[in-house]
PDB file of C-alpha atoms in Angstrom:
ATOM      1  CA  ASP A 140       0.000   0.000   0.000  1.00 56.00           C
ATOM      2  CA  THR A 141       1.592   3.239  -1.129  1.00 63.00           C
ATOM      3  CA  GLU A 142      -1.313   5.546  -0.440  1.00 88.00           C
ATOM      4  CA  VAL A 143      -1.060   9.121   0.716  1.00 94.00           C
ATOM      5  CA  THR A 144      -4.399  10.861   1.244  1.00 96.00           C
ATOM      6  CA  GLN A 145      -5.118  14.563   1.186  1.00 97.00           C
ATOM      7  CA  THR A 146      -8.145  16.635   2.106  1.00 97.00           C
ATOM      8  CA  PRO A 147      -9.848  18.621   0.853  1.00 97.00           C
ATOM      9  CA  LYS A 148      -9.573  17.906  -2.873  1.00 95.00           C
ATOM     10  CA  HIS A 149     -10.541  21.458  -3.743  1.00 96.00           C
ATOM     11  CA  LEU A 150     -10.516  24.654  -1.701  1.00 96.00           C
ATOM     12  CA  VAL A 151     -11.609  28.187  -2.518  1.00 96.00           C
ATOM     13  CA  MET A 152     -10.723  30.854   0.012  1.00 94.00           C
ATOM     14  CA  GLY A 153     -10.621  34.590   0.362  1.00 91.00           C
ATOM     15  CA  MET A 154      -7.513  36.516   1.250  1.00 90.00           C
ATOM     16  CA  THR A 155      -8.670  37.032   4.842  1.00 89.00           C
ATOM     17  CA  ASN A 156      -9.632  33.406   5.498  1.00 90.00           C
ATOM     18  CA  LYS A 157      -7.798  30.828   7.589  1.00 95.00           C
ATOM     19  CA  LYS A 158      -7.899  27.268   6.328  1.00 96.00           C
ATOM     20  CA  SER A 159      -5.885  24.055   6.684  1.00 97.00           C
ATOM     21  CA  LEU A 160      -4.811  21.318   4.304  1.00 98.00           C
ATOM     22  CA  LYS A 161      -4.423  17.815   5.668  1.00 98.00           C
ATOM     23  CA  CYS A 162      -2.273  14.890   4.628  1.00 98.00           C
ATOM     24  CA  GLU A 163      -2.151  11.370   6.012  1.00 97.00           C
ATOM     25  CA  GLN A 164      -0.079   8.265   5.360  1.00 94.00           C
ATOM     26  CA  HIS A 165      -0.075   4.892   7.095  1.00 87.00           C
ATOM     27  CA  MET A 166       3.015   3.410   5.489  1.00 85.00           C
ATOM     28  CA  GLY A 167       5.232   4.072   8.499  1.00 86.00           C
ATOM     29  CA  HIS A 168       7.166   6.639   6.495  1.00 88.00           C
ATOM     30  CA  ARG A 169       9.266   8.978   8.594  1.00 88.00           C
ATOM     31  CA  ALA A 170       9.618  11.870   6.160  1.00 91.00           C
ATOM     32  CA  MET A 171       6.715  13.967   4.876  1.00 94.00           C
ATOM     33  CA  TYR A 172       6.735  16.820   2.405  1.00 95.00           C
ATOM     34  CA  TRP A 173       4.659  19.736   1.140  1.00 97.00           C
ATOM     35  CA  TYR A 174       5.041  20.831  -2.471  1.00 96.00           C
ATOM     36  CA  LYS A 175       3.393  23.612  -4.450  1.00 97.00           C
ATOM     37  CA  GLN A 176       2.758  23.048  -8.142  1.00 95.00           C
ATOM     38  CA  LYS A 177       1.659  25.718 -10.592  1.00 95.00           C
ATOM     39  CA  ALA A 178       0.173  24.830 -13.967  1.00 91.00           C
ATOM     40  CA  LYS A 179       2.668  23.307 -16.409  1.00 88.00           C
ATOM     41  CA  LYS A 180       5.487  23.529 -13.871  1.00 92.00           C
ATOM     42  CA  PRO A 181       7.182  20.824 -11.793  1.00 93.00           C
ATOM     43  CA  PRO A 182       6.465  20.523  -8.062  1.00 94.00           C
ATOM     44  CA  GLU A 183       8.364  23.024  -5.893  1.00 94.00           C
ATOM     45  CA  LEU A 184       9.419  21.862  -2.461  1.00 93.00           C
ATOM     46  CA  MET A 185       8.055  23.927   0.428  1.00 96.00           C
ATOM     47  CA  PHE A 186       8.663  21.980   3.655  1.00 95.00           C
ATOM     48  CA  VAL A 187      10.109  18.672   4.828  1.00 93.00           C
ATOM     49  CA  TYR A 188       9.432  16.968   8.132  1.00 94.00           C
ATOM     50  CA  SER A 189      11.741  14.175   9.184  1.00 90.00           C
ATOM     51  CA  TYR A 190      10.854  12.182  12.294  1.00 90.00           C
ATOM     52  CA  GLU A 191       8.177  14.793  13.067  1.00 93.00           C
ATOM     53  CA  LYS A 192      10.676  17.651  13.088  1.00 94.00           C
ATOM     54  CA  LEU A 193      10.878  20.380  10.468  1.00 94.00           C
ATOM     55  CA  SER A 194      14.098  19.734   8.550  1.00 91.00           C
ATOM     56  CA  ILE A 195      13.678  21.904   5.457  1.00 90.00           C
ATOM     57  CA  ASN A 196      11.857  25.200   4.940  1.00 92.00           C
ATOM     58  CA  GLU A 197      12.510  26.443   1.423  1.00 90.00           C
ATOM     59  CA  SER A 198      12.104  30.119   2.387  1.00 88.00           C
ATOM     60  CA  VAL A 199       8.335  29.833   2.324  1.00 94.00           C
ATOM     61  CA  PRO A 200       6.345  32.945   3.378  1.00 95.00           C
ATOM     62  CA  SER A 201       4.980  32.830   6.912  1.00 95.00           C
ATOM     63  CA  ARG A 202       1.389  32.842   5.643  1.00 96.00           C
ATOM     64  CA  PHE A 203       2.034  29.102   5.148  1.00 97.00           C
ATOM     65  CA  SER A 204       2.530  27.285   8.436  1.00 97.00           C
ATOM     66  CA  PRO A 205       3.222  23.533   8.518  1.00 97.00           C
ATOM     67  CA  GLU A 206       2.476  21.254  11.424  1.00 97.00           C
ATOM     68  CA  CYS A 207       3.247  17.580  12.029  1.00 96.00           C
ATOM     69  CA  PRO A 208       1.074  16.367  14.934  1.00 94.00           C
ATOM     70  CA  ASN A 209       2.384  12.797  14.643  1.00 93.00           C
ATOM     71  CA  SER A 210       4.283  10.555  12.263  1.00 89.00           C
ATOM     72  CA  SER A 211       1.214   9.866  10.091  1.00 94.00           C
ATOM     73  CA  LEU A 212      -0.226  13.357   9.780  1.00 97.00           C
ATOM     74  CA  LEU A 213       0.928  16.559   8.166  1.00 97.00           C
ATOM     75  CA  ASN A 214      -1.024  19.808   8.069  1.00 98.00           C
ATOM     76  CA  LEU A 215      -0.507  23.043   6.202  1.00 98.00           C
ATOM     77  CA  HIS A 216      -2.196  26.046   7.802  1.00 98.00           C
ATOM     78  CA  LEU A 217      -3.051  28.891   5.476  1.00 97.00           C
ATOM     79  CA  HIS A 218      -3.681  32.494   6.494  1.00 95.00           C
ATOM     80  CA  ALA A 219      -3.871  35.750   4.544  1.00 93.00           C
ATOM     81  CA  LEU A 220      -2.987  34.122   1.243  1.00 94.00           C
ATOM     82  CA  GLN A 221      -2.584  35.996  -2.013  1.00 95.00           C
ATOM     83  CA  PRO A 222      -4.156  35.131  -5.386  1.00 96.00           C
ATOM     84  CA  GLU A 223      -0.721  34.079  -6.657  1.00 96.00           C
ATOM     85  CA  ASP A 224      -0.750  31.300  -4.037  1.00 97.00           C
ATOM     86  CA  SER A 225      -3.419  29.527  -6.082  1.00 97.00           C
ATOM     87  CA  ALA A 226      -1.913  26.184  -7.089  1.00 97.00           C
ATOM     88  CA  LEU A 227      -2.026  22.430  -6.565  1.00 96.00           C
ATOM     89  CA  TYR A 228      -0.594  21.575  -3.144  1.00 97.00           C
ATOM     90  CA  LEU A 229       0.915  18.112  -3.024  1.00 97.00           C
ATOM     91  CA  CYS A 230       1.878  16.096   0.003  1.00 97.00           C
ATOM     92  CA  ALA A 231       4.396  13.269  -0.226  1.00 95.00           C
ATOM     93  CA  SER A 232       6.056  10.804   2.118  1.00 93.00           C
ATOM     94  CA  SER A 233       9.135   8.623   2.047  1.00 90.00           C
ATOM     95  CA  GLN A 234      10.924   6.084   4.210  1.00 80.00           C
ATOM     96  CA  ASP A 235      13.991   8.209   4.979  1.00 58.00           C
ATOM     97  CA  ARG A 236      16.344   5.407   5.882  1.00 53.00           C
ATOM     98  CA  THR A 237      19.684   7.108   6.282  1.00 49.00           C
ATOM     99  CA  GLY A 238      22.355   5.482   4.161  1.00 46.00           C
ATOM    100  CA  GLY A 239      19.870   3.482   2.144  1.00 46.00           C
ATOM    101  CA  SER A 240      18.099   4.192  -1.121  1.00 48.00           C
ATOM    102  CA  GLU A 241      14.660   4.620   0.355  1.00 63.00           C
ATOM    103  CA  GLU A 242      14.125   8.207  -0.687  1.00 74.00           C
ATOM    104  CA  THR A 243      11.409   7.412  -3.200  1.00 86.00           C
ATOM    105  CA  GLN A 244       8.609   9.834  -2.482  1.00 91.00           C
ATOM    106  CA  TYR A 245       4.982   8.814  -2.819  1.00 91.00           C
ATOM    107  CA  PHE A 246       2.550  11.594  -3.567  1.00 94.00           C
ATOM    108  CA  GLY A 247      -1.002  12.251  -2.502  1.00 95.00           C
ATOM    109  CA  PRO A 248      -3.657  13.405  -4.997  1.00 94.00           C
ATOM    110  CA  GLY A 249      -3.225  17.041  -4.026  1.00 96.00           C
ATOM    111  CA  THR A 250      -5.473  19.894  -2.986  1.00 97.00           C
ATOM    112  CA  ARG A 251      -6.324  22.348  -5.706  1.00 96.00           C
ATOM    113  CA  LEU A 252      -6.416  25.764  -4.030  1.00 97.00           C
ATOM    114  CA  LEU A 253      -7.949  28.923  -5.443  1.00 97.00           C
ATOM    115  CA  VAL A 254      -7.422  32.189  -3.597  1.00 96.00           C
ATOM    116  CA  LEU A 255      -9.831  34.967  -4.508  1.00 94.00           C
TER     117      LEU A 255
ATOM    118  CA  GLU B 106      23.187  25.275  -8.520  1.00 89.00           C
ATOM    119  CA  ASP B 107      21.616  21.835  -8.934  1.00 91.00           C
ATOM    120  CA  LYS B 108      19.824  21.432 -12.253  1.00 94.00           C
ATOM    121  CA  VAL B 109      17.702  18.771 -13.969  1.00 96.00           C
ATOM    122  CA  VAL B 110      16.786  19.264 -17.630  1.00 97.00           C
ATOM    123  CA  GLN B 111      14.289  17.187 -19.568  1.00 97.00           C
ATOM    124  CA  SER B 112      13.784  16.980 -23.297  1.00 97.00           C
ATOM    125  CA  PRO B 113      11.758  17.242 -25.342  1.00 97.00           C
ATOM    126  CA  LEU B 114       9.360  19.567 -23.548  1.00 96.00           C
ATOM    127  CA  SER B 115       6.455  18.015 -25.409  1.00 97.00           C
ATOM    128  CA  LEU B 116       5.878  15.135 -27.761  1.00 97.00           C
ATOM    129  CA  VAL B 117       2.909  14.107 -29.896  1.00 98.00           C
ATOM    130  CA  VAL B 118       2.795  10.557 -31.253  1.00 98.00           C
ATOM    131  CA  HIS B 119       0.313   7.977 -32.527  1.00 97.00           C
ATOM    132  CA  GLU B 120      -0.622   4.790 -30.755  1.00 97.00           C
ATOM    133  CA  GLY B 121       1.922   2.073 -31.358  1.00 97.00           C
ATOM    134  CA  ASP B 122       4.889   4.429 -31.669  1.00 98.00           C
ATOM    135  CA  THR B 123       7.959   4.110 -29.447  1.00 98.00           C
ATOM    136  CA  VAL B 124       9.147   7.190 -27.580  1.00 98.00           C
ATOM    137  CA  THR B 125      12.331   8.088 -25.730  1.00 98.00           C
ATOM    138  CA  LEU B 126      12.325  10.765 -23.061  1.00 98.00           C
ATOM    139  CA  ASN B 127      15.573  12.312 -21.876  1.00 98.00           C
ATOM    140  CA  CYS B 128      16.737  13.626 -18.533  1.00 98.00           C
ATOM    141  CA  SER B 129      20.148  15.188 -17.905  1.00 98.00           C
ATOM    142  CA  TYR B 130      21.381  16.507 -14.593  1.00 97.00           C
ATOM    143  CA  GLU B 131      24.088  18.521 -12.896  1.00 96.00           C
ATOM    144  CA  VAL B 132      24.001  18.139  -9.124  1.00 94.00           C
ATOM    145  CA  THR B 133      26.609  18.310  -6.404  1.00 92.00           C
ATOM    146  CA  ASN B 134      25.528  15.174  -4.549  1.00 91.00           C
ATOM    147  CA  PHE B 135      23.816  12.508  -6.638  1.00 92.00           C
ATOM    148  CA  ARG B 136      21.982   9.768  -4.741  1.00 90.00           C
ATOM    149  CA  SER B 137      19.336   8.527  -7.166  1.00 92.00           C
ATOM    150  CA  LEU B 138      17.235   9.414 -10.193  1.00 95.00           C
ATOM    151  CA  LEU B 139      13.493   8.885 -10.205  1.00 95.00           C
ATOM    152  CA  TRP B 140      10.856   8.918 -12.927  1.00 97.00           C
ATOM    153  CA  TYR B 141       7.252   9.842 -12.228  1.00 97.00           C
ATOM    154  CA  LYS B 142       4.119   9.938 -14.406  1.00 97.00           C
ATOM    155  CA  GLN B 143       1.695  12.771 -13.707  1.00 95.00           C
ATOM    156  CA  GLU B 144      -1.749  12.733 -15.241  1.00 92.00           C
ATOM    157  CA  LYS B 145      -4.265  15.051 -13.676  1.00 82.00           C
ATOM    158  CA  LYS B 146      -3.125  15.113 -10.082  1.00 82.00           C
ATOM    159  CA  ALA B 147      -0.497  13.222  -8.122  1.00 88.00           C
ATOM    160  CA  PRO B 148       2.788  12.140  -9.674  1.00 93.00           C
ATOM    161  CA  THR B 149       2.899   8.357  -9.575  1.00 93.00           C
ATOM    162  CA  PHE B 150       6.214   6.620  -9.087  1.00 92.00           C
ATOM    163  CA  LEU B 151       7.655   4.664 -12.022  1.00 95.00           C
ATOM    164  CA  PHE B 152      11.338   3.901 -11.408  1.00 92.00           C
ATOM    165  CA  MET B 153      14.250   4.691  -9.169  1.00 92.00           C
ATOM    166  CA  LEU B 154      17.750   4.301 -10.623  1.00 94.00           C
ATOM    167  CA  THR B 155      20.978   4.396  -8.691  1.00 91.00           C
ATOM    168  CA  SER B 156      23.467   2.383 -10.765  1.00 89.00           C
ATOM    169  CA  SER B 157      24.707   2.972 -14.296  1.00 92.00           C
ATOM    170  CA  GLY B 158      23.857   0.574 -17.065  1.00 90.00           C
ATOM    171  CA  ILE B 159      21.207  -1.455 -15.280  1.00 90.00           C
ATOM    172  CA  GLU B 160      17.903  -1.287 -17.119  1.00 92.00           C
ATOM    173  CA  LYS B 161      14.720  -1.206 -15.110  1.00 93.00           C
ATOM    174  CA  LYS B 162      11.586  -2.490 -16.831  1.00 94.00           C
ATOM    175  CA  SER B 163       7.903  -2.426 -16.086  1.00 93.00           C
ATOM    176  CA  GLY B 164       5.723  -3.668 -18.909  1.00 96.00           C
ATOM    177  CA  ARG B 165       6.214  -1.382 -21.893  1.00 97.00           C
ATOM    178  CA  LEU B 166       8.277   1.114 -19.906  1.00 97.00           C
ATOM    179  CA  SER B 167      12.005   0.875 -19.330  1.00 97.00           C
ATOM    180  CA  SER B 168      14.669   3.210 -18.055  1.00 97.00           C
ATOM    181  CA  ILE B 169      18.434   3.332 -17.776  1.00 97.00           C
ATOM    182  CA  LEU B 170      20.953   5.626 -16.093  1.00 96.00           C
ATOM    183  CA  ASP B 171      24.394   6.766 -17.256  1.00 96.00           C
ATOM    184  CA  LYS B 172      26.230   8.284 -14.291  1.00 93.00           C
ATOM    185  CA  LYS B 173      29.306   9.082 -16.363  1.00 94.00           C
ATOM    186  CA  GLU B 174      27.418  11.185 -18.916  1.00 94.00           C
ATOM    187  CA  LEU B 175      24.876  12.331 -16.280  1.00 96.00           C
ATOM    188  CA  PHE B 176      21.653  11.373 -17.992  1.00 96.00           C
ATOM    189  CA  SER B 177      18.807   8.923 -18.012  1.00 98.00           C
ATOM    190  CA  ILE B 178      16.290   7.865 -20.631  1.00 98.00           C
ATOM    191  CA  LEU B 179      12.761   6.572 -20.283  1.00 98.00           C
ATOM    192  CA  ASN B 180      11.505   4.420 -23.147  1.00 98.00           C
ATOM    193  CA  ILE B 181       7.879   3.621 -23.824  1.00 98.00           C
ATOM    194  CA  THR B 182       7.198   1.044 -26.523  1.00 98.00           C
ATOM    195  CA  ALA B 183       3.879   0.439 -28.316  1.00 97.00           C
ATOM    196  CA  THR B 184       2.409   3.607 -26.815  1.00 98.00           C
ATOM    197  CA  GLN B 185      -1.271   3.758 -25.880  1.00 97.00           C
ATOM    198  CA  THR B 186      -3.577   6.714 -25.292  1.00 97.00           C
ATOM    199  CA  GLY B 187      -3.377   5.947 -21.569  1.00 96.00           C
ATOM    200  CA  ASP B 188       0.326   6.829 -21.659  1.00 97.00           C
ATOM    201  CA  SER B 189      -0.606  10.471 -22.263  1.00 98.00           C
ATOM    202  CA  ALA B 190       0.755  12.387 -19.274  1.00 97.00           C
ATOM    203  CA  VAL B 191       3.581  14.572 -18.080  1.00 97.00           C
ATOM    204  CA  TYR B 192       6.675  12.523 -17.274  1.00 98.00           C
ATOM    205  CA  LEU B 193       8.797  14.024 -14.522  1.00 97.00           C
ATOM    206  CA  CYS B 194      12.413  13.223 -13.830  1.00 97.00           C
ATOM    207  CA  ALA B 195      13.753  13.976 -10.347  1.00 96.00           C
ATOM    208  CA  VAL B 196      17.221  13.612  -8.870  1.00 94.00           C
ATOM    209  CA  GLY B 197      17.658  12.808  -5.192  1.00 91.00           C
ATOM    210  CA  VAL B 198      20.428  14.957  -3.731  1.00 89.00           C
ATOM    211  CA  ARG B 199      19.873  13.899  -0.125  1.00 80.00           C
ATOM    212  CA  THR B 200      17.518  11.441   1.512  1.00 73.00           C
ATOM    213  CA  ASP B 201      14.807  14.079   1.832  1.00 80.00           C
ATOM    214  CA  LYS B 202      15.277  16.285  -1.217  1.00 87.00           C
ATOM    215  CA  LEU B 203      14.408  15.786  -4.881  1.00 91.00           C
ATOM    216  CA  ILE B 204      15.264  18.218  -7.662  1.00 93.00           C
ATOM    217  CA  PHE B 205      12.595  18.011 -10.375  1.00 95.00           C
ATOM    218  CA  GLY B 206      12.973  18.645 -14.075  1.00 96.00           C
ATOM    219  CA  THR B 207      10.355  20.628 -15.959  1.00 93.00           C
ATOM    220  CA  GLY B 208       8.762  17.486 -17.358  1.00 96.00           C
ATOM    221  CA  THR B 209       7.960  16.131 -20.809  1.00 98.00           C
ATOM    222  CA  ARG B 210       4.328  16.331 -21.889  1.00 97.00           C
ATOM    223  CA  LEU B 211       3.457  13.261 -23.962  1.00 98.00           C
ATOM    224  CA  GLN B 212       0.270  13.103 -26.003  1.00 98.00           C
ATOM    225  CA  VAL B 213      -0.647   9.823 -27.672  1.00 98.00           C
ATOM    226  CA  PHE B 214      -3.386   9.971 -30.299  1.00 96.00           C
ATOM    227  CA  PRO B 215      -5.343   6.965 -31.575  1.00 94.00           C
TER     228      PRO B 215
END
């Protein structure tokens, strides 16, 4: 089973709203990721959590706030977004076995976000 | 700066054709190269390559890595309309970081 789930599938929000994206995996993976993908572009890494600790923040604006409540869950809290933040937000997970070749990332279906 | 370049950017073929997609890279710390297929939403994993010259196969898809010349190819034989997608190449530069190429958009017409 290589399933990563994400909710909601679609989200429309205003610039003053606060919303959250959720991601879940039950593969025992220890690394989880948030990516942003604009149309016809590759995924851009935003955040990485490894063993429930934030290990990479790719200079993402503070209006995006990640949270990893436990090893299976990853949230992305959104506040005061801009229209240019509209994109597909992808979550991924991987095994993260140091020294091995287990860095294959498995992606969820994404949340398509529209900011008005 | 780490870089992954895919070519061609787009490709239009007819069912039954064979296609070859290219991925070249320049990175400071190579760990692995991965191929993904992205249709409407999530990229789905196809192959991970770590050693030169060893072909990986899955049905009509195959891929090989050349670590000396820093590239990989993805071959699809006897293409079908269901192969239409964006094919993404990504290079692992640490256990928790992938550098993605811009993708090749493949369209297969009946």
